[in-house]
mmCIF file of N, CA, C and O in Angstrom:
data_model
loop_
_atom_site.group_PDB
_atom_site.id
_atom_site.type_symbol
_atom_site.label_atom_id
_atom_site.label_comp_id
_atom_site.label_asym_id
_atom_site.label_seq_id
_atom_site.Cartn_x
_atom_site.Cartn_y
_atom_site.Cartn_z
ATOM 1 N N LEU E 1 20.962 -45.486 60.947
ATOM 2 C CA LEU E 1 20.589 -44.108 61.210
ATOM 3 C C LEU E 1 20.749 -43.268 59.947
ATOM 4 O O LEU E 1 21.723 -43.423 59.230
ATOM 5 N N GLN E 2 19.794 -42.383 59.725
ATOM 6 C CA GLN E 2 19.904 -41.461 58.602
ATOM 7 C C GLN E 2 20.238 -40.052 59.067
ATOM 8 O O GLN E 2 20.710 -39.235 58.275
ATOM 9 N N THR E 3 19.981 -39.776 60.334
ATOM 10 C CA THR E 3 20.338 -38.488 60.922
ATOM 11 C C THR E 3 20.877 -38.720 62.324
ATOM 12 O O THR E 3 20.578 -39.738 62.953
ATOM 13 N N VAL E 4 21.652 -37.784 62.808
ATOM 14 C CA VAL E 4 22.127 -37.832 64.188
ATOM 15 C C VAL E 4 20.962 -37.379 65.060
ATOM 16 O O VAL E 4 20.306 -36.381 64.748
ATOM 17 N N PRO E 5 20.663 -38.106 66.147
ATOM 18 C CA PRO E 5 19.540 -37.711 67.005
ATOM 19 C C PRO E 5 19.640 -36.252 67.455
ATOM 20 O O PRO E 5 20.708 -35.776 67.836
ATOM 21 N N THR E 6 18.518 -35.560 67.378
ATOM 22 C CA THR E 6 18.457 -34.146 67.742
ATOM 23 C C THR E 6 18.889 -33.947 69.195
ATOM 24 O O THR E 6 18.451 -34.673 70.073
ATOM 25 N N GLY E 7 19.746 -32.978 69.411
ATOM 26 C CA GLY E 7 20.167 -32.609 70.755
ATOM 27 C C GLY E 7 21.287 -33.448 71.329
ATOM 28 O O GLY E 7 21.698 -33.231 72.461
ATOM 29 N N ILE E 8 21.809 -34.396 70.563
ATOM 30 C CA ILE E 8 22.858 -35.266 71.100
ATOM 31 C C ILE E 8 24.093 -34.453 71.521
ATOM 32 O O ILE E 8 24.754 -34.783 72.483
ATOM 33 N N ALA E 9 24.350 -33.386 70.817
ATOM 34 C CA ALA E 9 25.519 -32.561 71.139
ATOM 35 C C ALA E 9 25.332 -31.768 72.427
ATOM 36 O O ALA E 9 26.293 -31.498 73.135
ATOM 37 N N THR E 10 24.101 -31.406 72.740
ATOM 38 C CA THR E 10 23.862 -30.584 73.928
ATOM 39 C C THR E 10 23.373 -31.378 75.130
ATOM 40 O O THR E 10 23.656 -31.014 76.256
ATOM 41 N N HIS E 11 22.670 -32.483 74.900
ATOM 42 C CA HIS E 11 22.082 -33.233 76.012
ATOM 43 C C HIS E 11 23.012 -34.285 76.610
ATOM 44 O O HIS E 11 22.666 -34.894 77.622
ATOM 45 N N LEU E 12 24.146 -34.528 76.010
ATOM 46 C CA LEU E 12 25.093 -35.513 76.526
ATOM 47 C C LEU E 12 26.466 -34.871 76.737
ATOM 48 O O LEU E 12 27.438 -35.203 76.059
ATOM 49 N N PRO E 13 26.581 -33.970 77.699
ATOM 50 C CA PRO E 13 27.830 -33.233 77.880
ATOM 51 C C PRO E 13 29.011 -34.087 78.344
ATOM 52 O O PRO E 13 30.157 -33.713 78.129
ATOM 53 N N LYS E 14 28.765 -35.247 78.953
ATOM 54 C CA LYS E 14 29.855 -36.084 79.466
ATOM 55 C C LYS E 14 30.187 -37.244 78.534
ATOM 56 O O LYS E 14 30.919 -38.154 78.909
ATOM 57 N N LEU E 15 29.667 -37.182 77.322
ATOM 58 C CA LEU E 15 29.925 -38.219 76.334
ATOM 59 C C LEU E 15 31.421 -38.309 76.061
ATOM 60 O O LEU E 15 32.092 -37.292 75.871
ATOM 61 N N LYS E 16 31.972 -39.530 76.044
ATOM 62 C CA LYS E 16 33.406 -39.720 75.814
ATOM 63 C C LYS E 16 33.715 -40.299 74.435
ATOM 64 O O LYS E 16 34.745 -40.014 73.853
ATOM 65 N N ARG E 17 32.821 -41.128 73.915
ATOM 66 C CA ARG E 17 33.048 -41.739 72.612
ATOM 67 C C ARG E 17 31.699 -41.968 71.950
ATOM 68 O O ARG E 17 30.759 -42.421 72.587
ATOM 69 N N LEU E 18 31.624 -41.662 70.661
ATOM 70 C CA LEU E 18 30.392 -41.832 69.913
ATOM 71 C C LEU E 18 30.735 -42.446 68.562
ATOM 72 O O LEU E 18 31.425 -41.835 67.758
ATOM 73 N N ASN E 19 30.284 -43.685 68.358
ATOM 74 C CA ASN E 19 30.565 -44.379 67.110
ATOM 75 C C ASN E 19 29.309 -44.377 66.245
ATOM 76 O O ASN E 19 28.360 -45.093 66.511
ATOM 77 N N LEU E 20 29.317 -43.544 65.206
ATOM 78 C CA LEU E 20 28.208 -43.448 64.264
ATOM 79 C C LEU E 20 28.611 -43.991 62.893
ATOM 80 O O LEU E 20 27.991 -43.681 61.885
ATOM 81 N N SER E 21 29.651 -44.809 62.860
ATOM 82 C CA SER E 21 30.133 -45.381 61.602
ATOM 83 C C SER E 21 29.131 -46.366 61.020
ATOM 84 O O SER E 21 28.313 -46.937 61.739
ATOM 85 N N HIS E 22 29.215 -46.552 59.692
ATOM 86 C CA HIS E 22 28.411 -47.534 58.958
ATOM 87 C C HIS E 22 26.912 -47.269 59.079
ATOM 88 O O HIS E 22 26.136 -48.175 59.374
ATOM 89 N N ASN E 23 26.510 -46.038 58.865
ATOM 90 C CA ASN E 23 25.108 -45.653 58.844
ATOM 91 C C ASN E 23 24.808 -44.944 57.532
ATOM 92 O O ASN E 23 25.606 -45.001 56.604
ATOM 93 N N GLN E 24 23.682 -44.266 57.467
ATOM 94 C CA GLN E 24 23.289 -43.532 56.265
ATOM 95 C C GLN E 24 23.144 -42.038 56.561
ATOM 96 O O GLN E 24 22.275 -41.374 56.005
ATOM 97 N N ILE E 25 23.982 -41.503 57.435
ATOM 98 C CA ILE E 25 23.900 -40.099 57.843
ATOM 99 C C ILE E 25 24.374 -39.216 56.691
ATOM 100 O O ILE E 25 25.482 -39.378 56.190
ATOM 101 N N GLN E 26 23.513 -38.281 56.283
ATOM 102 C CA GLN E 26 23.827 -37.416 55.154
ATOM 103 C C GLN E 26 24.098 -35.974 55.567
ATOM 104 O O GLN E 26 24.827 -35.267 54.882
ATOM 105 N N ILE E 27 23.486 -35.533 56.665
ATOM 106 C CA ILE E 27 23.601 -34.135 57.087
ATOM 107 C C ILE E 27 23.869 -34.086 58.582
ATOM 108 O O ILE E 27 23.262 -34.837 59.348
ATOM 109 N N LEU E 28 24.752 -33.196 58.991
ATOM 110 C CA LEU E 28 25.030 -32.986 60.413
ATOM 111 C C LEU E 28 24.423 -31.657 60.841
ATOM 112 O O LEU E 28 24.579 -30.651 60.154
ATOM 113 N N SER E 29 23.764 -31.660 61.983
ATOM 114 C CA SER E 29 23.150 -30.428 62.482
ATOM 115 C C SER E 29 24.226 -29.422 62.875
ATOM 116 O O SER E 29 25.383 -29.784 63.136
ATOM 117 N N LEU E 30 23.834 -28.168 62.941
ATOM 118 C CA LEU E 30 24.774 -27.101 63.291
ATOM 119 C C LEU E 30 25.336 -27.300 64.693
ATOM 120 O O LEU E 30 26.539 -27.135 64.901
ATOM 121 N N ASP E 31 24.492 -27.681 65.672
ATOM 122 C CA ASP E 31 25.006 -27.869 67.033
ATOM 123 C C ASP E 31 25.996 -29.032 67.090
ATOM 124 O O ASP E 31 26.981 -28.989 67.807
ATOM 125 N N PHE E 32 25.778 -30.067 66.279
ATOM 126 C CA PHE E 32 26.710 -31.184 66.217
ATOM 127 C C PHE E 32 28.047 -30.712 65.644
ATOM 128 O O PHE E 32 29.106 -31.013 66.190
ATOM 129 N N GLN E 33 28.004 -29.959 64.549
ATOM 130 C CA GLN E 33 29.225 -29.460 63.922
ATOM 131 C C GLN E 33 29.986 -28.511 64.833
ATOM 132 O O GLN E 33 31.216 -28.521 64.852
ATOM 133 N N GLU E 34 29.255 -27.695 65.585
ATOM 134 C CA GLU E 34 29.919 -26.754 66.491
ATOM 135 C C GLU E 34 30.655 -27.482 67.604
ATOM 136 O O GLU E 34 31.733 -27.073 68.003
ATOM 137 N N ARG E 35 30.078 -28.564 68.115
ATOM 138 C CA ARG E 35 30.723 -29.287 69.204
ATOM 139 C C ARG E 35 31.800 -30.247 68.722
ATOM 140 O O ARG E 35 32.876 -30.323 69.303
ATOM 141 N N PHE E 36 31.516 -31.010 67.654
ATOM 142 C CA PHE E 36 32.418 -32.080 67.235
ATOM 143 C C PHE E 36 33.170 -31.805 65.936
ATOM 144 O O PHE E 36 34.132 -32.490 65.637
ATOM 145 N N GLY E 37 32.744 -30.837 65.146
ATOM 146 C CA GLY E 37 33.381 -30.550 63.871
ATOM 147 C C GLY E 37 32.862 -31.460 62.770
ATOM 148 O O GLY E 37 31.827 -32.098 62.905
ATOM 149 N N ASN E 38 33.573 -31.523 61.676
ATOM 150 C CA ASN E 38 33.198 -32.348 60.522
ATOM 151 C C ASN E 38 34.106 -33.567 60.443
ATOM 152 O O ASN E 38 35.250 -33.518 60.891
ATOM 153 N N PRO E 39 33.634 -34.657 59.822
ATOM 154 C CA PRO E 39 34.462 -35.858 59.726
ATOM 155 C C PRO E 39 35.626 -35.684 58.755
ATOM 156 O O PRO E 39 35.490 -35.074 57.707
ATOM 157 N N ASN E 40 36.754 -36.231 59.143
ATOM 158 C CA ASN E 40 37.917 -36.266 58.274
ATOM 159 C C ASN E 40 37.621 -37.255 57.147
ATOM 160 O O ASN E 40 37.193 -38.376 57.410
ATOM 161 N N PRO E 41 37.819 -36.878 55.884
ATOM 162 C CA PRO E 41 37.479 -37.760 54.762
ATOM 163 C C PRO E 41 38.237 -39.080 54.773
ATOM 164 O O PRO E 41 37.741 -40.084 54.291
ATOM 165 N N THR E 42 39.431 -39.114 55.332
ATOM 166 C CA THR E 42 40.237 -40.331 55.333
ATOM 167 C C THR E 42 39.935 -41.230 56.525
ATOM 168 O O THR E 42 39.730 -42.425 56.374
ATOM 169 N N THR E 43 39.884 -40.644 57.723
ATOM 170 C CA THR E 43 39.735 -41.443 58.939
ATOM 171 C C THR E 43 38.301 -41.567 59.425
ATOM 172 O O THR E 43 37.984 -42.491 60.160
ATOM 173 N N GLY E 44 37.443 -40.601 59.073
ATOM 174 C CA GLY E 44 36.077 -40.595 59.589
ATOM 175 C C GLY E 44 35.949 -39.977 60.964
ATOM 176 O O GLY E 44 34.864 -39.834 61.494
ATOM 177 N N LEU E 45 37.075 -39.596 61.565
ATOM 178 C CA LEU E 45 37.041 -38.954 62.880
ATOM 179 C C LEU E 45 36.658 -37.495 62.737
ATOM 180 O O LEU E 45 37.156 -36.802 61.843
ATOM 181 N N CYS E 46 35.781 -37.028 63.624
ATOM 182 C CA CYS E 46 35.438 -35.607 63.603
ATOM 183 C C CYS E 46 36.652 -34.801 64.028
ATOM 184 O O CYS E 46 37.408 -35.202 64.911
ATOM 185 N N ASP E 47 36.836 -33.638 63.388
ATOM 186 C CA ASP E 47 38.076 -32.880 63.527
ATOM 187 C C ASP E 47 38.144 -31.936 64.717
ATOM 188 O O ASP E 47 39.117 -31.223 64.879
ATOM 189 N N LYS E 48 37.143 -31.959 65.574
ATOM 190 C CA LYS E 48 37.131 -31.015 66.692
ATOM 191 C C LYS E 48 36.770 -31.774 67.966
ATOM 192 O O LYS E 48 35.717 -32.394 68.042
ATOM 193 N N GLN E 49 37.649 -31.759 68.933
ATOM 194 C CA GLN E 49 37.322 -32.388 70.209
ATOM 195 C C GLN E 49 36.776 -31.330 71.145
ATOM 196 O O GLN E 49 37.330 -30.244 71.255
ATOM 197 N N ASP E 50 35.678 -31.662 71.800
ATOM 198 C CA ASP E 50 35.090 -30.713 72.746
ATOM 199 C C ASP E 50 35.835 -30.779 74.079
ATOM 200 O O ASP E 50 36.781 -31.535 74.235
ATOM 201 N N SER E 51 35.408 -29.992 75.049
ATOM 202 C CA SER E 51 36.105 -29.912 76.331
ATOM 203 C C SER E 51 36.088 -31.234 77.101
ATOM 204 O O SER E 51 36.953 -31.473 77.933
ATOM 205 N N SER E 52 35.117 -32.114 76.823
ATOM 206 C CA SER E 52 35.068 -33.403 77.509
ATOM 207 C C SER E 52 36.018 -34.417 76.868
ATOM 208 O O SER E 52 36.207 -35.505 77.383
ATOM 209 N N GLY E 53 36.610 -34.065 75.724
ATOM 210 C CA GLY E 53 37.527 -34.967 75.029
ATOM 211 C C GLY E 53 36.819 -36.050 74.240
ATOM 212 O O GLY E 53 37.404 -37.074 73.923
ATOM 213 N N CYS E 54 35.561 -35.839 73.908
ATOM 214 C CA CYS E 54 34.768 -36.828 73.181
ATOM 215 C C CYS E 54 35.324 -37.042 71.772
ATOM 216 O O CYS E 54 35.647 -36.095 71.069
ATOM 217 N N VAL E 55 35.430 -38.313 71.387
ATOM 218 C CA VAL E 55 35.880 -38.684 70.051
ATOM 219 C C VAL E 55 34.668 -39.223 69.293
ATOM 220 O O VAL E 55 33.956 -40.087 69.794
ATOM 221 N N VAL E 56 34.439 -38.707 68.069
ATOM 222 C CA VAL E 56 33.285 -39.116 67.272
ATOM 223 C C VAL E 56 33.767 -39.757 65.973
ATOM 224 O O VAL E 56 34.591 -39.185 65.263
ATOM 225 N N TYR E 57 33.252 -40.947 65.691
ATOM 226 C CA TYR E 57 33.579 -41.693 64.487
ATOM 227 C C TYR E 57 32.400 -41.632 63.517
ATOM 228 O O TYR E 57 31.288 -41.977 63.876
ATOM 229 N N LEU E 58 32.650 -41.215 62.279
ATOM 230 C CA LEU E 58 31.595 -41.119 61.262
ATOM 231 C C LEU E 58 32.002 -41.767 59.936
ATOM 232 O O LEU E 58 31.477 -41.414 58.894
ATOM 233 N N SER E 59 32.918 -42.728 59.970
ATOM 234 C CA SER E 59 33.343 -43.350 58.711
ATOM 235 C C SER E 59 32.197 -44.151 58.092
ATOM 236 O O SER E 59 31.271 -44.568 58.777
ATOM 237 N N GLN E 60 32.271 -44.340 56.772
ATOM 238 C CA GLN E 60 31.286 -45.112 56.016
ATOM 239 C C GLN E 60 29.871 -44.535 56.109
ATOM 240 O O GLN E 60 28.898 -45.268 56.263
ATOM 241 N N ASN E 61 29.759 -43.220 56.033
ATOM 242 C CA ASN E 61 28.479 -42.512 55.981
ATOM 243 C C ASN E 61 28.484 -41.611 54.760
ATOM 244 O O ASN E 61 29.540 -41.104 54.371
ATOM 245 N N PRO E 62 27.318 -41.365 54.154
ATOM 246 C CA PRO E 62 27.282 -40.448 53.014
ATOM 247 C C PRO E 62 27.854 -39.070 53.326
ATOM 248 O O PRO E 62 28.496 -38.468 52.471
ATOM 249 N N VAL E 63 27.675 -38.567 54.538
ATOM 250 C CA VAL E 63 28.208 -37.250 54.882
ATOM 251 C C VAL E 63 29.734 -37.251 54.768
ATOM 252 O O VAL E 63 30.330 -36.271 54.353
ATOM 253 N N ASN E 64 30.355 -38.347 55.099
ATOM 254 C CA ASN E 64 31.810 -38.452 55.008
ATOM 255 C C ASN E 64 32.248 -38.649 53.560
ATOM 256 O O ASN E 64 33.261 -38.118 53.134
ATOM 257 N N GLU E 65 31.477 -39.406 52.788
ATOM 258 C CA GLU E 65 31.807 -39.619 51.388
ATOM 259 C C GLU E 65 31.695 -38.329 50.589
ATOM 260 O O GLU E 65 32.471 -38.081 49.686
ATOM 261 N N GLN E 66 30.740 -37.461 50.932
ATOM 262 C CA GLN E 66 30.607 -36.166 50.271
ATOM 263 C C GLN E 66 31.842 -35.325 50.538
ATOM 264 O O GLN E 66 32.358 -34.662 49.661
ATOM 265 N N LYS E 67 32.346 -35.371 51.751
ATOM 266 C CA LYS E 67 33.555 -34.616 52.086
ATOM 267 C C LYS E 67 34.733 -35.169 51.288
ATOM 268 O O LYS E 67 35.600 -34.445 50.870
ATOM 269 N N ASP E 68 34.745 -36.497 51.071
ATOM 270 C CA ASP E 68 35.807 -37.122 50.314
ATOM 271 C C ASP E 68 35.864 -36.585 48.892
ATOM 272 O O ASP E 68 36.929 -36.287 48.377
ATOM 273 N N VAL E 69 34.703 -36.441 48.249
ATOM 274 C CA VAL E 69 34.644 -35.909 46.882
ATOM 275 C C VAL E 69 35.124 -34.470 46.864
ATOM 276 O O VAL E 69 35.928 -34.089 46.023
ATOM 277 N N VAL E 70 34.672 -33.666 47.811
ATOM 278 C CA VAL E 70 35.107 -32.268 47.879
ATOM 279 C C VAL E 70 36.613 -32.199 48.077
ATOM 280 O O VAL E 70 37.306 -31.435 47.417
ATOM 281 N N SER E 71 37.138 -33.016 48.954
ATOM 282 C CA SER E 71 38.572 -33.049 49.201
ATOM 283 C C SER E 71 39.329 -33.451 47.941
ATOM 284 O O SER E 71 40.341 -32.861 47.597
ATOM 285 N N MET E 72 38.821 -34.459 47.232
ATOM 286 C CA MET E 72 39.464 -34.939 46.017
ATOM 287 C C MET E 72 39.491 -33.844 44.957
ATOM 288 O O MET E 72 40.516 -33.601 44.324
ATOM 289 N N VAL E 73 38.395 -33.155 44.770
ATOM 290 C CA VAL E 73 38.323 -32.085 43.777
ATOM 291 C C VAL E 73 39.237 -30.933 44.181
ATOM 292 O O VAL E 73 39.967 -30.394 43.355
ATOM 293 N N THR E 74 39.237 -30.570 45.461
ATOM 294 C CA THR E 74 40.106 -29.497 45.940
ATOM 295 C C THR E 74 41.568 -29.842 45.696
ATOM 296 O O THR E 74 42.338 -29.029 45.212
ATOM 297 N N ASP E 75 41.966 -31.088 46.031
ATOM 298 C CA ASP E 75 43.343 -31.520 45.803
ATOM 299 C C ASP E 75 43.689 -31.472 44.323
ATOM 300 O O ASP E 75 44.771 -31.060 43.943
ATOM 301 N N ALA E 76 42.765 -31.871 43.467
ATOM 302 C CA ALA E 76 43.008 -31.881 42.028
ATOM 303 C C ALA E 76 43.185 -30.470 41.490
ATOM 304 O O ALA E 76 44.044 -30.226 40.649
ATOM 305 N N VAL E 77 42.396 -29.526 41.983
ATOM 306 C CA VAL E 77 42.518 -28.138 41.538
ATOM 307 C C VAL E 77 43.896 -27.594 41.911
ATOM 308 O O VAL E 77 44.561 -26.943 41.114
ATOM 309 N N VAL E 78 44.339 -27.926 43.121
ATOM 310 C CA VAL E 78 45.663 -27.472 43.564
ATOM 311 C C VAL E 78 46.744 -28.064 42.670
ATOM 312 O O VAL E 78 47.705 -27.402 42.324
ATOM 313 N N LEU E 79 46.568 -29.315 42.274
ATOM 314 C CA LEU E 79 47.562 -29.980 41.441
ATOM 315 C C LEU E 79 47.379 -29.700 39.953
ATOM 316 O O LEU E 79 48.176 -30.129 39.140
ATOM 317 N N GLY E 80 46.306 -28.990 39.586
ATOM 318 C CA GLY E 80 46.051 -28.661 38.203
ATOM 319 C C GLY E 80 45.534 -29.827 37.385
ATOM 320 O O GLY E 80 45.735 -29.899 36.184
ATOM 321 N N GLU E 81 44.850 -30.777 38.043
ATOM 322 C CA GLU E 81 44.297 -31.931 37.349
ATOM 323 C C GLU E 81 42.819 -31.711 37.060
ATOM 324 O O GLU E 81 42.164 -30.916 37.700
ATOM 325 N N LEU E 82 42.320 -32.450 36.091
ATOM 326 C CA LEU E 82 40.885 -32.426 35.779
ATOM 327 C C LEU E 82 40.251 -33.668 36.367
ATOM 328 O O LEU E 82 40.707 -34.788 36.127
ATOM 329 N N VAL E 83 39.190 -33.483 37.167
ATOM 330 C CA VAL E 83 38.514 -34.586 37.801
ATOM 331 C C VAL E 83 37.060 -34.589 37.402
ATOM 332 O O VAL E 83 36.402 -33.545 37.473
ATOM 333 N N CYS E 84 36.536 -35.724 36.973
ATOM 334 C CA CYS E 84 35.130 -35.864 36.661
ATOM 335 C C CYS E 84 34.465 -36.615 37.794
ATOM 336 O O CYS E 84 34.879 -37.715 38.135
ATOM 337 N N VAL E 85 33.442 -36.008 38.385
ATOM 338 C CA VAL E 85 32.731 -36.629 39.490
ATOM 339 C C VAL E 85 31.308 -36.903 39.036
ATOM 340 O O VAL E 85 30.618 -36.002 38.571
ATOM 341 N N GLU E 86 30.889 -38.166 39.155
ATOM 342 C CA GLU E 86 29.536 -38.539 38.740
ATOM 343 C C GLU E 86 28.532 -38.194 39.805
ATOM 344 O O GLU E 86 28.776 -38.228 40.943
#
């Protein structure tokens, strides 16, 4: 998968678990982010559980790797380190 199917956040209200790991997902839609949040750079788990308690896994996707770089740079700035990102 390169994108999360449109409407998955709104059309599946009773969803309990969604494993989207090991894909090529680069961008998350706004409705997806509002319901499930963004993936944790370390675990790949989305940081927001909706009222149904759905757990979403997004590890090993470009969207998660981008967050990893941002997290790394943010941590380095706090620590006063210089980081070069290719």
